[in-house]
Each structure stands twice: as structure tokens, then as C-alpha cells.
mmCIF file with all atom_site columns, C-alpha atoms in Angstrom:
data_model
loop_
_atom_site.group_PDB
_atom_site.id
_atom_site.type_symbol
_atom_site.label_atom_id
_atom_site.label_alt_id
_atom_site.label_comp_id
_atom_site.label_asym_id
_atom_site.label_entity_id
_atom_site.label_seq_id
_atom_site.pdbx_PDB_ins_code
_atom_site.Cartn_x
_atom_site.Cartn_y
_atom_site.Cartn_z
_atom_site.occupancy
_atom_site.B_iso_or_equiv
_atom_site.pdbx_formal_charge
_atom_site.auth_seq_id
_atom_site.auth_comp_id
_atom_site.auth_asym_id
_atom_site.auth_atom_id
_atom_site.pdbx_PDB_model_num
ATOM 1  C CA . MET A 1 1  ? 36.143 43.494 42.477 1.00 0.00 ? 1  MET A CA 1
ATOM 2  C CA . ALA A 1 2  ? 35.524 39.764 42.558 1.00 0.00 ? 2  ALA A CA 1
ATOM 3  C CA . PHE A 1 3  ? 32.808 39.848 39.879 1.00 0.00 ? 3  PHE A CA 1
ATOM 4  C CA . HIS A 1 4  ? 33.606 40.256 36.198 1.00 0.00 ? 4  HIS A CA 1
ATOM 5  C CA . PRO A 1 5  ? 31.604 43.231 34.788 1.00 0.00 ? 5  PRO A CA 1
ATOM 6  C CA . ASP A 1 6  ? 29.753 40.845 32.431 1.00 0.00 ? 6  ASP A CA 1
ATOM 7  C CA . ALA A 1 7  ? 28.855 38.396 35.213 1.00 0.00 ? 7  ALA A CA 1
ATOM 8  C CA . LYS A 1 8  ? 25.280 37.140 35.505 1.00 0.00 ? 8  LYS A CA 1
ATOM 9  C CA . LEU A 1 9  ? 23.408 36.232 38.681 1.00 0.00 ? 9  LEU A CA 1
ATOM 10 C CA . TYR A 1 10 ? 20.563 33.718 38.760 1.00 0.00 ? 10 TYR A CA 1
ATOM 11 C CA . GLY A 1 11 ? 18.502 32.482 41.651 1.00 0.00 ? 11 GLY A CA 1
ATOM 12 C CA . ILE A 1 12 ? 15.241 31.605 43.269 1.00 0.00 ? 12 ILE A CA 1
ATOM 13 C CA . TRP A 1 13 ? 13.882 34.375 45.484 1.00 0.00 ? 13 TRP A CA 1
ATOM 14 C CA . LYS A 1 14 ? 10.547 33.908 47.248 1.00 0.00 ? 14 LYS A CA 1
ATOM 15 C CA . GLY A 1 15 ? 9.728  30.996 44.952 1.00 0.00 ? 15 GLY A CA 1
ATOM 16 C CA . LYS A 1 16 ? 10.408 32.857 41.712 1.00 0.00 ? 16 LYS A CA 1
ATOM 17 C CA . PHE A 1 17 ? 13.265 32.700 39.222 1.00 0.00 ? 17 PHE A CA 1
ATOM 18 C CA . GLU A 1 18 ? 15.295 35.888 38.948 1.00 0.00 ? 18 GLU A CA 1
ATOM 19 C CA . ALA A 1 19 ? 18.120 36.816 36.605 1.00 0.00 ? 19 ALA A CA 1
ATOM 20 C CA . LEU A 1 20 ? 20.285 39.888 37.034 1.00 0.00 ? 20 LEU A CA 1
ATOM 21 C CA . THR A 1 21 ? 23.227 41.464 35.258 1.00 0.00 ? 21 THR A CA 1
ATOM 22 C CA . MET A 1 22 ? 25.867 43.126 37.424 1.00 0.00 ? 22 MET A CA 1
ATOM 23 C CA . PRO A 1 23 ? 24.515 46.646 36.678 1.00 0.00 ? 23 PRO A CA 1
ATOM 24 C CA . GLN A 1 24 ? 21.000 45.478 37.658 1.00 0.00 ? 24 GLN A CA 1
ATOM 25 C CA . TRP A 1 25 ? 22.340 43.895 40.853 1.00 0.00 ? 25 TRP A CA 1
ATOM 26 C CA . TYR A 1 26 ? 24.195 47.076 41.818 1.00 0.00 ? 26 TYR A CA 1
ATOM 27 C CA . GLU A 1 27 ? 21.119 49.199 41.087 1.00 0.00 ? 27 GLU A CA 1
ATOM 28 C CA . GLU A 1 28 ? 18.833 46.927 43.117 1.00 0.00 ? 28 GLU A CA 1
ATOM 29 C CA . PHE A 1 29 ? 21.091 46.459 46.125 1.00 0.00 ? 29 PHE A CA 1
ATOM 30 C CA . LYS A 1 30 ? 23.207 49.647 45.961 1.00 0.00 ? 30 LYS A CA 1
ATOM 31 C CA . PRO A 1 31 ? 25.991 48.394 48.224 1.00 0.00 ? 31 PRO A CA 1
ATOM 32 C CA . GLN A 1 32 ? 26.470 50.811 51.072 1.00 0.00 ? 32 GLN A CA 1
ATOM 33 C CA . GLU A 1 33 ? 29.160 51.059 53.690 1.00 0.00 ? 33 GLU A CA 1
ATOM 34 C CA . ASN A 1 34 ? 26.883 49.933 56.540 1.00 0.00 ? 34 ASN A CA 1
ATOM 35 C CA . GLN A 1 35 ? 25.691 46.931 54.476 1.00 0.00 ? 35 GLN A CA 1
ATOM 36 C CA . ALA A 1 36 ? 29.310 45.905 53.884 1.00 0.00 ? 36 ALA A CA 1
ATOM 37 C CA . VAL A 1 37 ? 29.956 45.971 57.630 1.00 0.00 ? 37 VAL A CA 1
ATOM 38 C CA . LYS A 1 38 ? 26.809 43.924 58.329 1.00 0.00 ? 38 LYS A CA 1
ATOM 39 C CA . ARG A 1 39 ? 27.648 41.460 55.543 1.00 0.00 ? 39 ARG A CA 1
ATOM 40 C CA . ALA A 1 40 ? 31.204 41.052 56.871 1.00 0.00 ? 40 ALA A CA 1
ATOM 41 C CA . ALA A 1 41 ? 29.711 39.875 60.187 1.00 0.00 ? 41 ALA A CA 1
ATOM 42 C CA . VAL A 1 42 ? 27.743 37.072 58.465 1.00 0.00 ? 42 VAL A CA 1
ATOM 43 C CA . PRO A 1 43 ? 29.476 33.697 58.800 1.00 0.00 ? 43 PRO A CA 1
ATOM 44 C CA . MET A 1 44 ? 30.485 32.381 55.362 1.00 0.00 ? 44 MET A CA 1
ATOM 45 C CA . ARG A 1 45 ? 31.722 28.871 54.727 1.00 0.00 ? 45 ARG A CA 1
ATOM 46 C CA . ILE A 1 46 ? 33.413 27.512 51.630 1.00 0.00 ? 46 ILE A CA 1
ATOM 47 C CA . ILE A 1 47 ? 31.810 24.100 51.179 1.00 0.00 ? 47 ILE A CA 1
ATOM 48 C CA . SER A 1 48 ? 33.687 22.928 48.098 1.00 0.00 ? 48 SER A CA 1
ATOM 49 C CA . ILE A 1 49 ? 36.093 24.002 45.364 1.00 0.00 ? 49 ILE A CA 1
ATOM 50 C CA . ASP A 1 50 ? 36.465 22.242 42.018 1.00 0.00 ? 50 ASP A CA 1
ATOM 51 C CA . LEU A 1 51 ? 39.437 23.586 40.056 1.00 0.00 ? 51 LEU A CA 1
ATOM 52 C CA . THR A 1 52 ? 40.715 22.661 36.605 1.00 0.00 ? 52 THR A CA 1
ATOM 53 C CA . GLY A 1 53 ? 43.304 24.908 34.964 1.00 0.00 ? 53 GLY A CA 1
ATOM 54 C CA . ASP A 1 54 ? 41.842 28.402 34.628 1.00 0.00 ? 54 ASP A CA 1
ATOM 55 C CA . ALA A 1 55 ? 38.279 27.435 35.620 1.00 0.00 ? 55 ALA A CA 1
ATOM 56 C CA . ALA A 1 56 ? 36.734 26.767 39.015 1.00 0.00 ? 56 ALA A CA 1
ATOM 57 C CA . VAL A 1 57 ? 33.379 26.216 40.693 1.00 0.00 ? 57 VAL A CA 1
ATOM 58 C CA . VAL A 1 58 ? 33.002 27.185 44.353 1.00 0.00 ? 58 VAL A CA 1
ATOM 59 C CA . ARG A 1 59 ? 30.068 26.432 46.652 1.00 0.00 ? 59 ARG A CA 1
ATOM 60 C CA . THR A 1 60 ? 29.615 28.735 49.645 1.00 0.00 ? 60 THR A CA 1
ATOM 61 C CA . GLU A 1 61 ? 27.065 29.179 52.422 1.00 0.00 ? 61 GLU A CA 1
ATOM 62 C CA . LEU A 1 62 ? 26.175 32.470 54.094 1.00 0.00 ? 62 LEU A CA 1
ATOM 63 C CA . ASP A 1 63 ? 24.549 31.957 57.486 1.00 0.00 ? 63 ASP A CA 1
ATOM 64 C CA . TYR A 1 64 ? 22.229 34.927 58.104 1.00 0.00 ? 64 TYR A CA 1
ATOM 65 C CA . PRO A 1 65 ? 20.072 35.029 61.260 1.00 0.00 ? 65 PRO A CA 1
ATOM 66 C CA . LYS A 1 66 ? 16.828 34.059 59.458 1.00 0.00 ? 66 LYS A CA 1
ATOM 67 C CA . ARG A 1 67 ? 18.076 32.071 56.435 1.00 0.00 ? 67 ARG A CA 1
ATOM 68 C CA . VAL A 1 68 ? 21.050 30.322 54.908 1.00 0.00 ? 68 VAL A CA 1
ATOM 69 C CA . PHE A 1 69 ? 22.049 31.259 51.363 1.00 0.00 ? 69 PHE A CA 1
ATOM 70 C CA . THR A 1 70 ? 23.884 28.765 49.159 1.00 0.00 ? 70 THR A CA 1
ATOM 71 C CA . ASP A 1 71 ? 25.897 30.215 46.281 1.00 0.00 ? 71 ASP A CA 1
ATOM 72 C CA . TYR A 1 72 ? 27.444 28.337 43.377 1.00 0.00 ? 72 TYR A CA 1
ATOM 73 C CA . LEU A 1 73 ? 30.098 30.559 41.829 1.00 0.00 ? 73 LEU A CA 1
ATOM 74 C CA . SER A 1 74 ? 31.732 29.937 38.437 1.00 0.00 ? 74 SER A CA 1
ATOM 75 C CA . LEU A 1 75 ? 35.142 31.553 38.172 1.00 0.00 ? 75 LEU A CA 1
ATOM 76 C CA . LEU A 1 76 ? 37.678 32.053 35.387 1.00 0.00 ? 76 LEU A CA 1
ATOM 77 C CA . LYS A 1 77 ? 41.269 33.216 35.683 1.00 0.00 ? 77 LYS A CA 1
ATOM 78 C CA . ILE A 1 78 ? 41.285 36.274 33.423 1.00 0.00 ? 78 ILE A CA 1
ATOM 79 C CA . GLY A 1 79 ? 44.484 38.272 32.945 1.00 0.00 ? 79 GLY A CA 1
ATOM 80 C CA . GLY A 1 80 ? 46.029 36.530 35.950 1.00 0.00 ? 80 GLY A CA 1
ATOM 81 C CA . ALA A 1 81 ? 43.129 37.310 38.316 1.00 0.00 ? 81 ALA A CA 1
ATOM 82 C CA . TRP A 1 82 ? 40.214 35.100 39.364 1.00 0.00 ? 82 TRP A CA 1
ATOM 83 C CA . LYS A 1 83 ? 36.837 36.626 38.459 1.00 0.00 ? 83 LYS A CA 1
ATOM 84 C CA . ILE A 1 84 ? 33.309 35.400 39.197 1.00 0.00 ? 84 ILE A CA 1
ATOM 85 C CA . VAL A 1 85 ? 31.541 35.129 35.837 1.00 0.00 ? 85 VAL A CA 1
ATOM 86 C CA . ASN A 1 86 ? 28.352 33.454 37.037 1.00 0.00 ? 86 ASN A CA 1
ATOM 87 C CA . LYS A 1 87 ? 26.532 33.093 40.343 1.00 0.00 ? 87 LYS A CA 1
ATOM 88 C CA . ILE A 1 88 ? 23.579 30.824 41.074 1.00 0.00 ? 88 ILE A CA 1
ATOM 89 C CA . TYR A 1 89 ? 21.978 31.151 44.496 1.00 0.00 ? 89 TYR A CA 1
ATOM 90 C CA . THR A 1 90 ? 19.147 29.825 46.581 1.00 0.00 ? 90 THR A CA 1
ATOM 91 C CA . TYR A 1 91 ? 18.240 29.963 50.255 1.00 0.00 ? 91 TYR A CA 1
ATOM 92 C CA . LYS A 1 92 ? 16.483 28.090 52.992 1.00 0.00 ? 92 LYS A CA 1
ATOM 93 C CA . ASP A 1 93 ? 14.614 29.812 55.816 1.00 0.00 ? 93 ASP A CA 1
ATOM 94 C CA . LYS A 1 94 ? 15.585 28.763 59.314 1.00 0.00 ? 94 LYS A CA 1
ATOM 95 C CA . GLN A 1 95 ? 12.944 27.427 61.663 1.00 0.00 ? 95 GLN A CA 1
ATOM 96 C CA . PRO A 1 96 ? 11.784 29.922 64.334 1.00 0.00 ? 96 PRO A CA 1
#
């Protein structure tokens, strides 16, 4: 799992601030096999990586058919493995 169990997710969804813990995120989105397949088909780009020692910040873009999500991920190297400890996201709707 890429996310640390204590990770927090923050974002703007439909104009409103939302904050989720990992258990809340899993409960709300309940990852399913078919969602994983659909999500794997979504083009994802790594825009930037800023790395210092055991800390990093990564900016990614997920290009869905109707909107583009931008994620800012804070990572720490914990026990030799990189874990996402914080995610901030926003999106922009595509023009029809």
C-alpha cells in the first residue's frame, strides 16, 4: 500500500473543502476490482518530484475524460519504504 495508515487527504470537491482519514476514504470509495481496472486506464503524469533525504513532494495529474485531477503527495521513507503521509488534491473540469 502506498499510503501510510495515518495518512490524511485534503481537497476541494465541488467548491467545498473536504478532509478525510484513510479509513474514511476507504469507507467512502470502497475500492473495488472494476474501479482499479478503470483507474489503471486513466493517464497519469508525474509533473514534478522534490526530494531531500527521506522526504519528498510529488505532483501528479490524472487525466479523466471529464476532468483533470492534480495531486500533491507528501512522502516519507519509513522503514526503508516510501509512504504517502499526506495528499492534497483539486481538479479542473474539461470544456465540453
